[in-house]
Tab-separated table of C-alpha atoms in Angstrom:
chain	number	residue	atom	x	y	z
A	1	UNK	CA	-29.910	14.697	26.756
A	2	UNK	CA	-26.973	15.385	24.361
A	3	UNK	CA	-23.542	15.137	25.811
A	4	UNK	CA	-21.671	18.581	25.833
A	5	UNK	CA	-18.912	18.742	23.320
A	6	UNK	CA	-15.720	17.901	24.860
A	7	UNK	CA	-12.110	19.521	23.842
A	8	UNK	CA	-8.624	18.871	24.594
A	9	UNK	CA	-6.603	22.033	25.321
A	10	UNK	CA	-3.068	22.771	26.207
A	11	UNK	CA	-3.976	25.391	28.714
A	12	UNK	CA	-4.065	25.057	32.569
A	13	UNK	CA	-7.548	24.663	33.815
A	14	UNK	CA	-8.826	26.261	36.951
A	15	UNK	CA	-12.341	27.919	37.850
A	16	UNK	CA	-12.531	31.254	36.421
A	17	UNK	CA	-9.777	30.764	33.866
A	18	UNK	CA	-10.339	32.144	30.384
A	19	UNK	CA	-9.349	29.936	27.411
A	20	UNK	CA	-9.249	31.310	24.013
A	21	UNK	CA	-9.420	28.693	21.196
A	22	UNK	CA	-7.595	28.540	17.978
A	23	UNK	CA	-9.378	29.118	14.595
A	24	UNK	CA	-10.009	25.401	13.955
A	25	UNK	CA	-11.757	24.689	17.348
A	26	UNK	CA	-13.424	28.171	17.201
A	27	UNK	CA	-14.992	27.218	13.941
A	28	UNK	CA	-16.056	23.586	15.289
A	29	UNK	CA	-17.944	25.048	18.185
A	30	UNK	CA	-19.488	27.818	16.207
A	31	UNK	CA	-20.238	26.572	12.655
A	32	UNK	CA	-20.341	22.802	12.948
A	33	UNK	CA	-21.890	22.646	16.612
A	34	UNK	CA	-23.752	25.849	16.119
A	35	UNK	CA	-23.149	26.751	19.762
A	36	UNK	CA	-23.745	30.376	21.037
A	37	UNK	CA	-22.613	32.335	24.276
A	38	UNK	CA	-23.788	30.458	27.321
A	39	UNK	CA	-23.415	26.828	25.850
A	40	UNK	CA	-21.551	24.144	27.790
A	41	UNK	CA	-18.251	22.768	26.734
A	42	UNK	CA	-16.001	20.234	28.403
A	43	UNK	CA	-12.305	20.660	28.666
A	44	UNK	CA	-9.437	18.516	29.567
A	45	UNK	CA	-5.816	18.824	29.253
A	46	UNK	CA	-4.368	15.555	30.180
A	47	UNK	CA	-3.201	16.757	33.507
A	48	UNK	CA	-6.014	18.362	35.641
A	49	UNK	CA	-9.043	16.296	35.089
A	50	UNK	CA	-12.200	17.420	33.092
A	51	UNK	CA	-13.892	20.984	33.617
A	52	UNK	CA	-17.157	22.397	32.573
A	53	UNK	CA	-16.938	25.599	30.836
A	54	UNK	CA	-19.307	27.985	29.131
A	55	UNK	CA	-18.863	29.892	25.990
A	56	UNK	CA	-18.281	33.605	27.025
A	57	UNK	CA	-17.670	34.975	23.395
A	58	UNK	CA	-18.764	33.101	20.311
A	59	UNK	CA	-16.945	35.459	17.868
A	60	UNK	CA	-14.178	34.658	15.481
A	61	UNK	CA	-12.053	33.375	18.448
A	62	UNK	CA	-14.203	31.549	20.772
A	63	UNK	CA	-13.594	32.398	24.376
A	64	UNK	CA	-14.332	29.949	27.266
A	65	UNK	CA	-14.796	30.604	30.908
A	66	UNK	CA	-13.880	27.575	33.030
A	67	UNK	CA	-16.335	26.627	35.623
A	68	UNK	CA	-16.270	23.645	37.923
A	69	UNK	CA	-14.015	20.591	37.939
A	70	UNK	CA	-16.189	17.401	37.319
A	71	UNK	CA	-13.724	14.675	36.988
A	72	UNK	CA	-10.277	14.389	38.796
A	73	UNK	CA	-7.455	13.311	36.756
A	74	UNK	CA	-6.688	9.621	36.896
A	75	UNK	CA	-3.410	7.808	36.164
A	76	UNK	CA	-4.333	5.649	33.139
A	77	UNK	CA	-3.012	2.008	33.194
A	78	UNK	CA	-0.013	2.103	31.041
A	79	UNK	CA	-0.412	0.052	28.027
A	80	UNK	CA	1.783	0.207	24.881
A	81	UNK	CA	1.222	-0.589	21.409
A	82	UNK	CA	4.322	-1.336	19.287
A	83	UNK	CA	3.075	-1.574	15.574
A	84	UNK	CA	4.455	-1.684	12.099
A	85	UNK	CA	2.769	1.189	9.960
A	86	UNK	CA	0.283	0.090	7.515
A	87	UNK	CA	-1.774	1.725	4.874
A	88	UNK	CA	-3.263	5.002	5.423
A	89	UNK	CA	-7.112	4.141	5.895
A	90	UNK	CA	-6.267	1.048	7.877
A	91	UNK	CA	-3.752	3.019	9.992
A	92	UNK	CA	-6.210	5.875	10.633
A	93	UNK	CA	-8.618	3.046	12.143
A	94	UNK	CA	-5.918	1.443	14.030
A	95	UNK	CA	-4.857	4.771	15.814
A	96	UNK	CA	-8.542	5.708	16.623
A	97	UNK	CA	-9.495	2.326	18.039
A	98	UNK	CA	-6.066	1.906	19.839
A	99	UNK	CA	-6.914	5.335	21.562
A	100	UNK	CA	-10.561	4.162	22.487
A	101	UNK	CA	-8.930	0.973	23.691
A	102	UNK	CA	-7.001	2.891	26.303
A	103	UNK	CA	-3.415	2.624	24.830
A	104	UNK	CA	-0.985	5.123	26.582
A	105	UNK	CA	1.955	4.879	24.102
A	106	UNK	CA	2.015	4.362	20.438
A	107	UNK	CA	5.330	3.288	18.943
A	108	UNK	CA	5.753	2.819	15.089
A	109	UNK	CA	8.430	0.341	14.211
A	110	UNK	CA	9.798	-0.026	10.876
A	111	UNK	CA	10.201	-3.765	9.941
A	112	UNK	CA	11.521	-5.437	6.795
A	113	UNK	CA	8.088	-5.937	5.409
A	114	UNK	CA	6.620	-2.542	6.261
A	115	UNK	CA	5.612	-1.044	3.034
A	116	UNK	CA	5.220	2.466	4.533
A	117	UNK	CA	8.337	4.516	4.612
A	118	UNK	CA	7.399	7.632	6.581
A	119	UNK	CA	5.347	7.718	9.491
A	120	UNK	CA	3.613	11.401	9.746
A	121	UNK	CA	3.634	11.542	13.504
A	122	UNK	CA	1.877	15.003	13.736
A	123	UNK	CA	-1.176	13.416	11.783
A	124	UNK	CA	-1.157	10.611	14.404
A	125	UNK	CA	-0.974	13.252	17.271
A	126	UNK	CA	-4.088	14.920	15.721
A	127	UNK	CA	-5.776	11.696	15.500
A	128	UNK	CA	-5.192	10.574	19.113
A	129	UNK	CA	-6.563	13.886	20.261
A	130	UNK	CA	-9.642	13.564	18.340
A	131	UNK	CA	-10.369	9.959	19.406
A	132	UNK	CA	-9.531	10.858	23.042
A	133	UNK	CA	-12.023	13.780	23.087
A	134	UNK	CA	-14.637	11.516	21.617
A	135	UNK	CA	-14.213	8.447	23.996
A	136	UNK	CA	-14.340	10.339	27.251
A	137	UNK	CA	-10.612	9.452	28.316
A	138	UNK	CA	-8.850	12.271	30.559
A	139	UNK	CA	-5.313	11.467	29.053
A	140	UNK	CA	-3.862	11.627	25.522
A	141	UNK	CA	-1.759	8.630	24.316
A	142	UNK	CA	1.834	9.590	23.787
A	143	UNK	CA	2.894	9.220	19.945
A	144	UNK	CA	6.602	8.238	19.616
A	145	UNK	CA	8.801	8.753	16.749
A	146	UNK	CA	9.313	5.554	14.528
A	147	UNK	CA	12.190	3.399	15.235
A	148	UNK	CA	13.797	0.601	13.408
A	149	UNK	CA	12.715	-2.851	14.959
A	150	UNK	CA	16.347	-3.492	15.416
A	151	UNK	CA	16.766	-0.586	17.701
A	152	UNK	CA	13.848	-1.783	19.872
A	153	UNK	CA	15.540	-3.840	22.213
A	154	UNK	CA	18.138	-1.250	23.410
A	155	UNK	CA	15.247	0.934	24.499
A	156	UNK	CA	13.269	-1.960	25.931
A	157	UNK	CA	12.509	-1.515	29.884
A	158	UNK	CA	13.532	-4.771	31.703
A	159	UNK	CA	10.229	-5.244	33.461
A	160	UNK	CA	7.984	-4.578	30.603
A	161	UNK	CA	6.120	-7.750	29.125
A	162	UNK	CA	6.216	-7.883	25.352
A	163	UNK	CA	3.146	-9.542	24.277
A	164	UNK	CA	4.036	-10.476	20.673
A	165	UNK	CA	1.271	-11.411	18.195
A	166	UNK	CA	2.962	-14.410	16.570
A	167	UNK	CA	1.166	-16.021	13.659
A	168	UNK	CA	3.768	-18.755	13.629
A	169	UNK	CA	1.722	-20.244	16.328
A	170	UNK	CA	4.109	-20.601	19.073
A	171	UNK	CA	1.862	-18.949	21.700
A	172	UNK	CA	-0.967	-19.834	23.710
A	173	UNK	CA	-4.312	-17.981	24.138
A	174	UNK	CA	-3.979	-14.225	24.504
A	175	UNK	CA	-6.372	-14.197	27.507
A	176	UNK	CA	-4.605	-16.980	29.256
A	177	UNK	CA	-1.132	-15.639	28.598
A	178	UNK	CA	-2.115	-11.932	29.462
A	179	UNK	CA	-4.032	-12.870	32.788
A	180	UNK	CA	-0.760	-14.736	33.861
A	181	UNK	CA	1.071	-11.444	33.666
A	182	UNK	CA	-1.690	-9.236	35.345
A	183	UNK	CA	-0.134	-6.077	37.229
A	184	UNK	CA	2.916	-6.181	34.992
A	185	UNK	CA	3.525	-3.176	32.830
A	186	UNK	CA	2.805	-4.382	29.218
A	187	UNK	CA	3.007	-3.809	25.513
A	188	UNK	CA	1.351	-5.513	22.670
A	189	UNK	CA	3.624	-5.968	19.545
A	190	UNK	CA	1.945	-6.369	16.251
A	191	UNK	CA	3.476	-6.881	12.803
A	192	UNK	CA	3.070	-5.335	9.370
A	193	UNK	CA	0.804	-7.137	6.679
A	194	UNK	CA	2.825	-10.208	5.754
A	195	UNK	CA	4.049	-10.558	9.286
A	196	UNK	CA	7.459	-10.381	10.767
A	197	UNK	CA	10.509	-11.930	8.985
A	198	UNK	CA	12.108	-14.780	10.792
A	199	UNK	CA	15.172	-12.725	11.905
A	200	UNK	CA	12.828	-10.223	13.413
A	201	UNK	CA	10.879	-12.588	15.393
A	202	UNK	CA	14.127	-14.181	16.645
A	203	UNK	CA	15.086	-10.619	17.790
A	204	UNK	CA	11.718	-10.068	19.521
A	205	UNK	CA	12.288	-13.313	21.296
A	206	UNK	CA	15.222	-11.844	22.946
A	207	UNK	CA	13.383	-9.002	24.678
A	208	UNK	CA	13.645	-9.608	28.567
A	209	UNK	CA	9.791	-10.527	29.091
A	210	UNK	CA	8.964	-11.836	25.594
A	211	UNK	CA	5.517	-13.732	25.673
A	212	UNK	CA	4.207	-14.849	22.255
A	213	UNK	CA	0.379	-14.965	21.977
A	214	UNK	CA	-2.065	-16.508	19.588
A	215	UNK	CA	-5.194	-14.873	18.513
A	216	UNK	CA	-6.600	-17.964	16.927
A	217	UNK	CA	-6.825	-20.050	13.938
A	218	UNK	CA	-7.696	-17.294	11.550
A	219	UNK	CA	-4.993	-15.111	9.955
A	220	UNK	CA	-5.878	-11.447	11.141
A	221	UNK	CA	-5.126	-8.449	9.113
A	222	UNK	CA	-2.524	-6.283	10.909
A	223	UNK	CA	-4.840	-3.757	12.348
A	224	UNK	CA	-7.492	-6.377	13.534
A	225	UNK	CA	-4.662	-8.242	15.355
A	226	UNK	CA	-3.330	-5.094	17.220
A	227	UNK	CA	-7.047	-4.142	18.355
A	228	UNK	CA	-7.860	-7.687	19.349
A	229	UNK	CA	-4.792	-8.003	21.602
A	230	UNK	CA	-5.665	-4.531	23.218
A	231	UNK	CA	-9.076	-5.414	23.772
A	232	UNK	CA	-8.167	-8.748	25.440
A	233	UNK	CA	-5.566	-7.102	27.569
A	234	UNK	CA	-7.899	-4.490	28.840
A	235	UNK	CA	-10.503	-7.051	29.679
A	236	UNK	CA	-8.440	-9.441	31.533
A	237	UNK	CA	-5.650	-7.011	32.922
A	238	UNK	CA	-6.766	-3.382	32.444
A	239	UNK	CA	-9.829	-1.321	33.288
A	240	UNK	CA	-12.442	-3.608	31.496
A	241	UNK	CA	-14.410	-3.880	34.636
A	242	UNK	CA	-14.617	-0.164	35.385
A	243	UNK	CA	-17.909	1.077	34.577
A	244	UNK	CA	-18.436	3.623	31.638
A	245	UNK	CA	-18.294	7.239	32.378
A	246	UNK	CA	-21.847	8.126	33.519
A	247	UNK	CA	-24.119	10.087	31.326
A	248	UNK	CA	-24.537	12.560	34.149
A	249	UNK	CA	-20.883	13.702	33.787
A	250	UNK	CA	-21.370	14.206	30.083
A	251	UNK	CA	-23.703	17.279	30.050
B	1	UNK	CA	6.695	-17.878	-0.103
B	2	UNK	CA	3.630	-16.351	-0.953
B	3	UNK	CA	0.262	-17.860	-0.224
B	4	UNK	CA	-1.607	-19.156	-3.131
B	5	UNK	CA	-4.879	-17.053	-3.686
B	6	UNK	CA	-7.920	-18.451	-1.808
B	7	UNK	CA	-11.361	-18.219	-3.243
B	8	UNK	CA	-14.792	-19.055	-2.157
B	9	UNK	CA	-16.925	-21.111	-4.876
B	10	UNK	CA	-20.672	-22.459	-4.765
B	11	UNK	CA	-19.390	-25.739	-6.541
B	12	UNK	CA	-18.987	-29.078	-5.156
B	13	UNK	CA	-15.109	-29.652	-4.750
B	14	UNK	CA	-13.855	-33.212	-5.375
B	15	UNK	CA	-10.522	-34.237	-6.919
B	16	UNK	CA	-10.695	-33.888	-10.647
B	17	UNK	CA	-13.602	-31.663	-10.735
B	18	UNK	CA	-13.428	-28.636	-13.111
B	19	UNK	CA	-14.579	-25.402	-11.795
B	20	UNK	CA	-15.339	-22.444	-14.167
B	21	UNK	CA	-15.033	-19.153	-12.622
B	22	UNK	CA	-17.324	-16.111	-13.026
B	23	UNK	CA	-16.085	-13.211	-14.928
B	24	UNK	CA	-15.201	-11.119	-11.879
B	25	UNK	CA	-13.200	-14.050	-10.277
B	26	UNK	CA	-11.562	-14.681	-13.760
B	27	UNK	CA	-10.572	-11.153	-14.192
B	28	UNK	CA	-9.205	-11.154	-10.568
B	29	UNK	CA	-6.956	-14.129	-11.081
B	30	UNK	CA	-5.835	-13.307	-14.654
B	31	UNK	CA	-5.367	-9.495	-14.567
B	32	UNK	CA	-4.913	-8.500	-10.717
B	33	UNK	CA	-2.994	-11.637	-9.823
B	34	UNK	CA	-1.338	-12.184	-13.066
B	35	UNK	CA	-1.574	-15.980	-12.742
B	36	UNK	CA	-1.340	-18.379	-15.835
B	37	UNK	CA	-2.047	-21.965	-16.386
B	38	UNK	CA	-0.453	-24.108	-13.833
B	39	UNK	CA	-0.667	-21.654	-11.011
B	40	UNK	CA	-2.008	-22.898	-7.641
B	41	UNK	CA	-5.227	-21.564	-6.293
B	42	UNK	CA	-7.179	-22.802	-3.153
B	43	UNK	CA	-10.749	-23.450	-3.054
B	44	UNK	CA	-13.286	-23.690	-0.392
B	45	UNK	CA	-17.189	-23.713	-0.443
B	46	UNK	CA	-18.184	-23.710	3.178
B	47	UNK	CA	-19.152	-27.357	3.285
B	48	UNK	CA	-16.316	-29.768	2.092
B	49	UNK	CA	-12.876	-28.119	3.473
B	50	UNK	CA	-10.217	-26.549	1.435
B	51	UNK	CA	-8.729	-27.748	-1.790
B	52	UNK	CA	-5.756	-27.054	-4.074
B	53	UNK	CA	-6.522	-26.449	-7.501
B	54	UNK	CA	-4.539	-25.558	-10.665
B	55	UNK	CA	-5.527	-23.033	-13.354
B	56	UNK	CA	-6.303	-25.273	-16.337
B	57	UNK	CA	-7.246	-22.479	-18.581
B	58	UNK	CA	-6.392	-19.086	-18.028
B	59	UNK	CA	-8.663	-17.562	-20.719
B	60	UNK	CA	-11.648	-15.101	-20.400
B	61	UNK	CA	-13.466	-17.693	-18.170
B	62	UNK	CA	-10.609	-19.125	-15.950
B	63	UNK	CA	-10.997	-22.824	-15.438
B	64	UNK	CA	-9.619	-24.670	-12.420
B	65	UNK	CA	-8.939	-28.401	-12.022
B	66	UNK	CA	-9.363	-29.393	-8.407
B	67	UNK	CA	-6.510	-31.372	-6.689
B	68	UNK	CA	-6.146	-32.732	-3.229
B	69	UNK	CA	-8.141	-31.796	-0.209
B	70	UNK	CA	-5.742	-30.012	2.188
B	71	UNK	CA	-8.046	-29.254	5.162
B	72	UNK	CA	-11.148	-30.940	6.258
B	73	UNK	CA	-14.222	-28.878	6.916
B	74	UNK	CA	-14.648	-27.916	10.546
B	75	UNK	CA	-17.825	-26.754	12.231
B	76	UNK	CA	-17.170	-23.342	13.535
B	77	UNK	CA	-18.104	-22.394	17.083
B	78	UNK	CA	-21.186	-20.483	16.695
B	79	UNK	CA	-21.072	-16.754	17.589
B	80	UNK	CA	-23.623	-14.322	16.561
B	81	UNK	CA	-23.283	-10.558	16.315
B	82	UNK	CA	-26.733	-8.770	16.561
B	83	UNK	CA	-25.794	-5.100	15.448
B	84	UNK	CA	-27.510	-1.712	14.649
B	85	UNK	CA	-26.370	-0.724	11.214
B	86	UNK	CA	-23.900	2.359	11.282
B	87	UNK	CA	-22.601	4.590	8.569
B	88	UNK	CA	-20.941	3.092	5.548
B	89	UNK	CA	-17.221	3.202	5.997
B	90	UNK	CA	-17.568	2.119	9.744
B	91	UNK	CA	-20.123	-0.718	8.688
B	92	UNK	CA	-17.722	-1.951	6.145
B	93	UNK	CA	-14.857	-2.114	8.488
B	94	UNK	CA	-17.334	-3.771	11.107
B	95	UNK	CA	-18.244	-6.758	8.769
B	96	UNK	CA	-14.720	-7.369	7.694
B	97	UNK	CA	-13.323	-7.453	11.191
B	98	UNK	CA	-16.484	-9.472	12.579
B	99	UNK	CA	-15.739	-11.961	9.954
B	100	UNK	CA	-12.052	-12.067	10.809
B	101	UNK	CA	-13.001	-12.620	14.373
B	102	UNK	CA	-15.040	-15.701	13.570
B	103	UNK	CA	-18.599	-14.539	13.904
B	104	UNK	CA	-21.052	-17.067	12.159
B	105	UNK	CA	-24.103	-15.235	12.102
B	106	UNK	CA	-24.523	-11.343	11.453
B	107	UNK	CA	-28.090	-10.158	12.359
B	108	UNK	CA	-28.778	-6.435	11.571
B	109	UNK	CA	-31.322	-4.875	13.852
B	110	UNK	CA	-33.165	-1.561	13.346
B	111	UNK	CA	-33.264	0.489	16.569
B	112	UNK	CA	-34.823	3.910	17.412
B	113	UNK	CA	-31.550	5.708	17.080
B	114	UNK	CA	-30.325	3.842	13.837
B	115	UNK	CA	-29.507	6.319	11.306
B	116	UNK	CA	-29.348	4.079	8.505
B	117	UNK	CA	-32.775	3.167	6.929
B	118	UNK	CA	-31.811	0.314	4.544
B	119	UNK	CA	-29.376	-2.526	4.846
B	120	UNK	CA	-27.939	-3.694	1.727
B	121	UNK	CA	-27.540	-7.293	2.507
B	122	UNK	CA	-26.077	-8.321	-0.855
B	123	UNK	CA	-23.288	-5.879	-0.125
B	124	UNK	CA	-22.547	-7.456	3.301
B	125	UNK	CA	-22.679	-10.876	1.802
B	126	UNK	CA	-19.971	-10.030	-0.769
B	127	UNK	CA	-17.997	-8.465	2.062
B	128	UNK	CA	-18.078	-11.536	4.265
B	129	UNK	CA	-17.007	-13.664	1.275
B	130	UNK	CA	-14.102	-11.426	0.674
B	131	UNK	CA	-12.981	-11.300	4.169
B	132	UNK	CA	-13.643	-15.024	4.641
B	133	UNK	CA	-11.058	-15.612	1.772
B	134	UNK	CA	-8.488	-13.609	3.228
B	135	UNK	CA	-8.444	-14.757	6.871
B	136	UNK	CA	-8.270	-18.358	5.957
B	137	UNK	CA	-11.680	-19.457	7.613
B	138	UNK	CA	-13.478	-22.429	6.006
B	139	UNK	CA	-17.019	-21.288	6.435
B	140	UNK	CA	-18.800	-17.993	5.596
B	141	UNK	CA	-20.971	-15.917	8.139
B	142	UNK	CA	-24.490	-16.141	7.473
B	143	UNK	CA	-26.067	-12.765	6.717
B	144	UNK	CA	-29.636	-12.334	8.022
B	145	UNK	CA	-32.291	-9.973	6.860
B	146	UNK	CA	-32.553	-6.910	9.093
B	147	UNK	CA	-35.211	-7.147	11.795
B	148	UNK	CA	-36.591	-4.518	14.208
B	149	UNK	CA	-35.170	-4.769	17.536
B	150	UNK	CA	-38.937	-5.185	18.806
B	151	UNK	CA	-39.274	-8.544	16.811
B	152	UNK	CA	-36.044	-9.845	18.169
B	153	UNK	CA	-37.344	-11.287	21.258
B	154	UNK	CA	-39.853	-13.713	19.394
B	155	UNK	CA	-37.078	-15.233	17.240
B	156	UNK	CA	-34.792	-15.574	20.187
B	157	UNK	CA	-33.571	-19.310	21.091
B	158	UNK	CA	-34.172	-20.100	24.655
B	159	UNK	CA	-30.655	-21.354	25.130
B	160	UNK	CA	-28.633	-18.467	23.550
B	161	UNK	CA	-26.832	-16.058	26.117
B	162	UNK	CA	-27.381	-12.289	24.995
B	163	UNK	CA	-24.182	-10.404	25.858
B	164	UNK	CA	-25.461	-6.994	25.903
B	165	UNK	CA	-22.877	-4.183	25.519
B	166	UNK	CA	-24.359	-1.790	27.911
B	167	UNK	CA	-23.006	1.774	28.337
B	168	UNK	CA	-25.490	2.484	31.101
B	169	UNK	CA	-22.817	0.427	33.118
B	170	UNK	CA	-24.892	-2.282	34.716
B	171	UNK	CA	-22.600	-4.995	33.479
B	172	UNK	CA	-19.478	-6.394	34.865
B	173	UNK	CA	-16.053	-7.119	32.954
B	174	UNK	CA	-16.748	-8.784	29.633
B	175	UNK	CA	-14.136	-11.373	30.165
B	176	UNK	CA	-15.518	-12.442	33.414
B	177	UNK	CA	-19.070	-12.468	32.458
B	178	UNK	CA	-18.234	-14.462	29.343
B	179	UNK	CA	-15.973	-16.978	30.800
B	180	UNK	CA	-18.839	-17.644	33.254
B	181	UNK	CA	-20.971	-18.693	30.177
B	182	UNK	CA	-18.308	-20.626	28.449
B	183	UNK	CA	-19.777	-23.573	26.511
B	184	UNK	CA	-23.183	-21.833	25.867
B	185	UNK	CA	-24.359	-20.600	22.433
B	186	UNK	CA	-23.678	-16.866	22.599
B	187	UNK	CA	-24.589	-13.651	20.904
B	188	UNK	CA	-22.993	-10.151	21.338
B	189	UNK	CA	-25.482	-7.444	20.836
B	190	UNK	CA	-24.074	-4.043	20.094
B	191	UNK	CA	-26.172	-0.802	19.733
B	192	UNK	CA	-26.123	2.156	17.221
B	193	UNK	CA	-24.133	5.295	17.788
B	194	UNK	CA	-25.685	7.017	20.664
B	195	UNK	CA	-26.576	3.708	22.233
B	196	UNK	CA	-30.193	2.114	22.844
B	197	UNK	CA	-33.038	3.938	24.097
B	198	UNK	CA	-34.268	2.839	27.646
B	199	UNK	CA	-37.349	1.064	26.386
B	200	UNK	CA	-34.999	-0.824	24.086
B	201	UNK	CA	-32.768	-1.933	27.003
B	202	UNK	CA	-35.698	-2.742	28.967
B	203	UNK	CA	-36.708	-5.079	25.904
B	204	UNK	CA	-33.441	-6.631	25.965
B	205	UNK	CA	-33.410	-7.275	29.453
B	206	UNK	CA	-36.214	-9.564	28.822
B	207	UNK	CA	-34.386	-11.984	26.743
B	208	UNK	CA	-34.126	-15.414	28.403
B	209	UNK	CA	-30.255	-15.233	28.919
B	210	UNK	CA	-29.552	-11.537	29.178
B	211	UNK	CA	-25.991	-10.652	30.457
B	212	UNK	CA	-25.027	-6.973	30.337
B	213	UNK	CA	-21.341	-6.508	30.099
B	214	UNK	CA	-19.047	-3.569	30.351
B	215	UNK	CA	-16.028	-2.850	28.135
B	216	UNK	CA	-14.432	-0.457	30.386
B	217	UNK	CA	-14.582	3.394	31.382
B	218	UNK	CA	-13.986	4.808	27.924
B	219	UNK	CA	-17.166	5.272	25.499
B	220	UNK	CA	-16.476	3.314	22.568
B	221	UNK	CA	-17.872	3.920	19.123
B	222	UNK	CA	-20.389	1.369	17.919
B	223	UNK	CA	-18.125	-0.702	15.650
B	224	UNK	CA	-15.210	-0.577	18.336
B	225	UNK	CA	-17.544	-2.080	21.005
B	226	UNK	CA	-18.803	-4.847	18.690
B	227	UNK	CA	-15.392	-5.919	17.729
B	228	UNK	CA	-13.993	-5.691	21.254
B	229	UNK	CA	-16.864	-8.056	22.464
B	230	UNK	CA	-16.034	-10.599	19.894
B	231	UNK	CA	-12.374	-10.418	20.344
B	232	UNK	CA	-12.755	-11.191	24.311
B	233	UNK	CA	-15.302	-13.742	23.612
B	234	UNK	CA	-13.103	-15.703	21.198
B	235	UNK	CA	-10.187	-15.421	23.595
B	236	UNK	CA	-12.167	-16.582	26.573
B	237	UNK	CA	-14.889	-18.891	25.145
B	238	UNK	CA	-13.988	-19.478	21.582
B	239	UNK	CA	-11.119	-20.800	19.478
B	240	UNK	CA	-8.608	-18.063	20.863
B	241	UNK	CA	-6.240	-20.726	21.821
B	242	UNK	CA	-6.258	-22.702	18.594
B	243	UNK	CA	-2.942	-22.082	16.635
B	244	UNK	CA	-3.258	-19.976	13.313
B	245	UNK	CA	-3.488	-21.936	10.136
B	246	UNK	CA	0.266	-23.279	9.364
B	247	UNK	CA	1.889	-21.532	6.502
B	248	UNK	CA	2.581	-24.816	5.079
B	249	UNK	CA	-1.176	-25.279	4.291
B	250	UNK	CA	-1.443	-21.811	2.593
B	251	UNK	CA	0.668	-22.484	-0.511
């Protein structure tokens, strides 16, 4: 059985509510998915869990009638990714995968070797919504405005562990280092292509809970390193042992 | 300091040997990297470690003179990825990342829901070479010809653990399941978009060392699931604690 389409909406969700979709989502359901009145659509808003709904009107503006609540909202385990922006295709991929891997906060940082001068946060926000719809999560990662690496320290929470992916090799195995900090709020900090400059690494070392981690002998591309660290963290400290959302809740 | 370019060649490597590059690689060094006679290039062939060389002739066919051996060949820890082919862009990404994550064998399998009818193994071979050059590994993953999933069992080595990424949720945490099998030859087995059909999962369950693993509550795209499993395996069972290749060996 095909899963019912799943959409993120801003509206409040409750049984009997009517939700009118914008042009783009209306087009998606009507013309791309070819759905008609009566078809099932799942809705979530990041606050109230997931709700079944039915298409009430498949006209130019699709209207949905909200049915029963199928999944209660859950508080996602916080996991930040602090990353240096990279080239478009690779960044698209990074954002999609980081969302699938359960990141709750995306913090772009501008480093000396960052070659991307401007971060289009609206584009990132659209990407995290699409990836969240796809991967069955109930929340949407928060996309923060880009900051300079030199400004990161002043904003750093005292209790948050900073797992810095360090190609200079001062760290131990990521799985070992991360499991030693299980239960602590965490951030993975990945660099630009070409890595951090020495002065930047020195700055990162002054973060209150700095933990350098190694990802093995190969030199990973920026986006590979970021995703690898998130994958390992989820598996040893996060929700890697939770079973996948059952098929029965996806119709 | 910029790392010297790194090329995979088929030739035998030994001090004083002369290596004549093909048209494509000659063009790359001369016109893309803009290198002249005397410039340093690193060479590896998957058998004899890594060697420094110098451009002797930067003409139409670039000739290299092999200098000193800088890194001895190491036996990579075997890790197979058995994967259902996916759409082009996502497969390109999967192959590049799997190579960075140290896979030694890539085995495409055709499943019922595989939408890609033909696997261009020559293309995959070119991609694993390029990714290997980039990520500093000394070996090149072996790309196998695609087989039907139903033929996989007859070729399966008795002692190889089959970590099957199972979205039906029968498995435990990948990190826990994998670390329990540390030291064993391993394969990660990922499915197509849409997952395995039930009969296919039943078949996989009959592999001698079948271990289902979960990658958490979110439904990962095919390539994300594959890469996540490789990242976790390397960190808990593989070379995740080895330090990165030092900068001093990359000039």
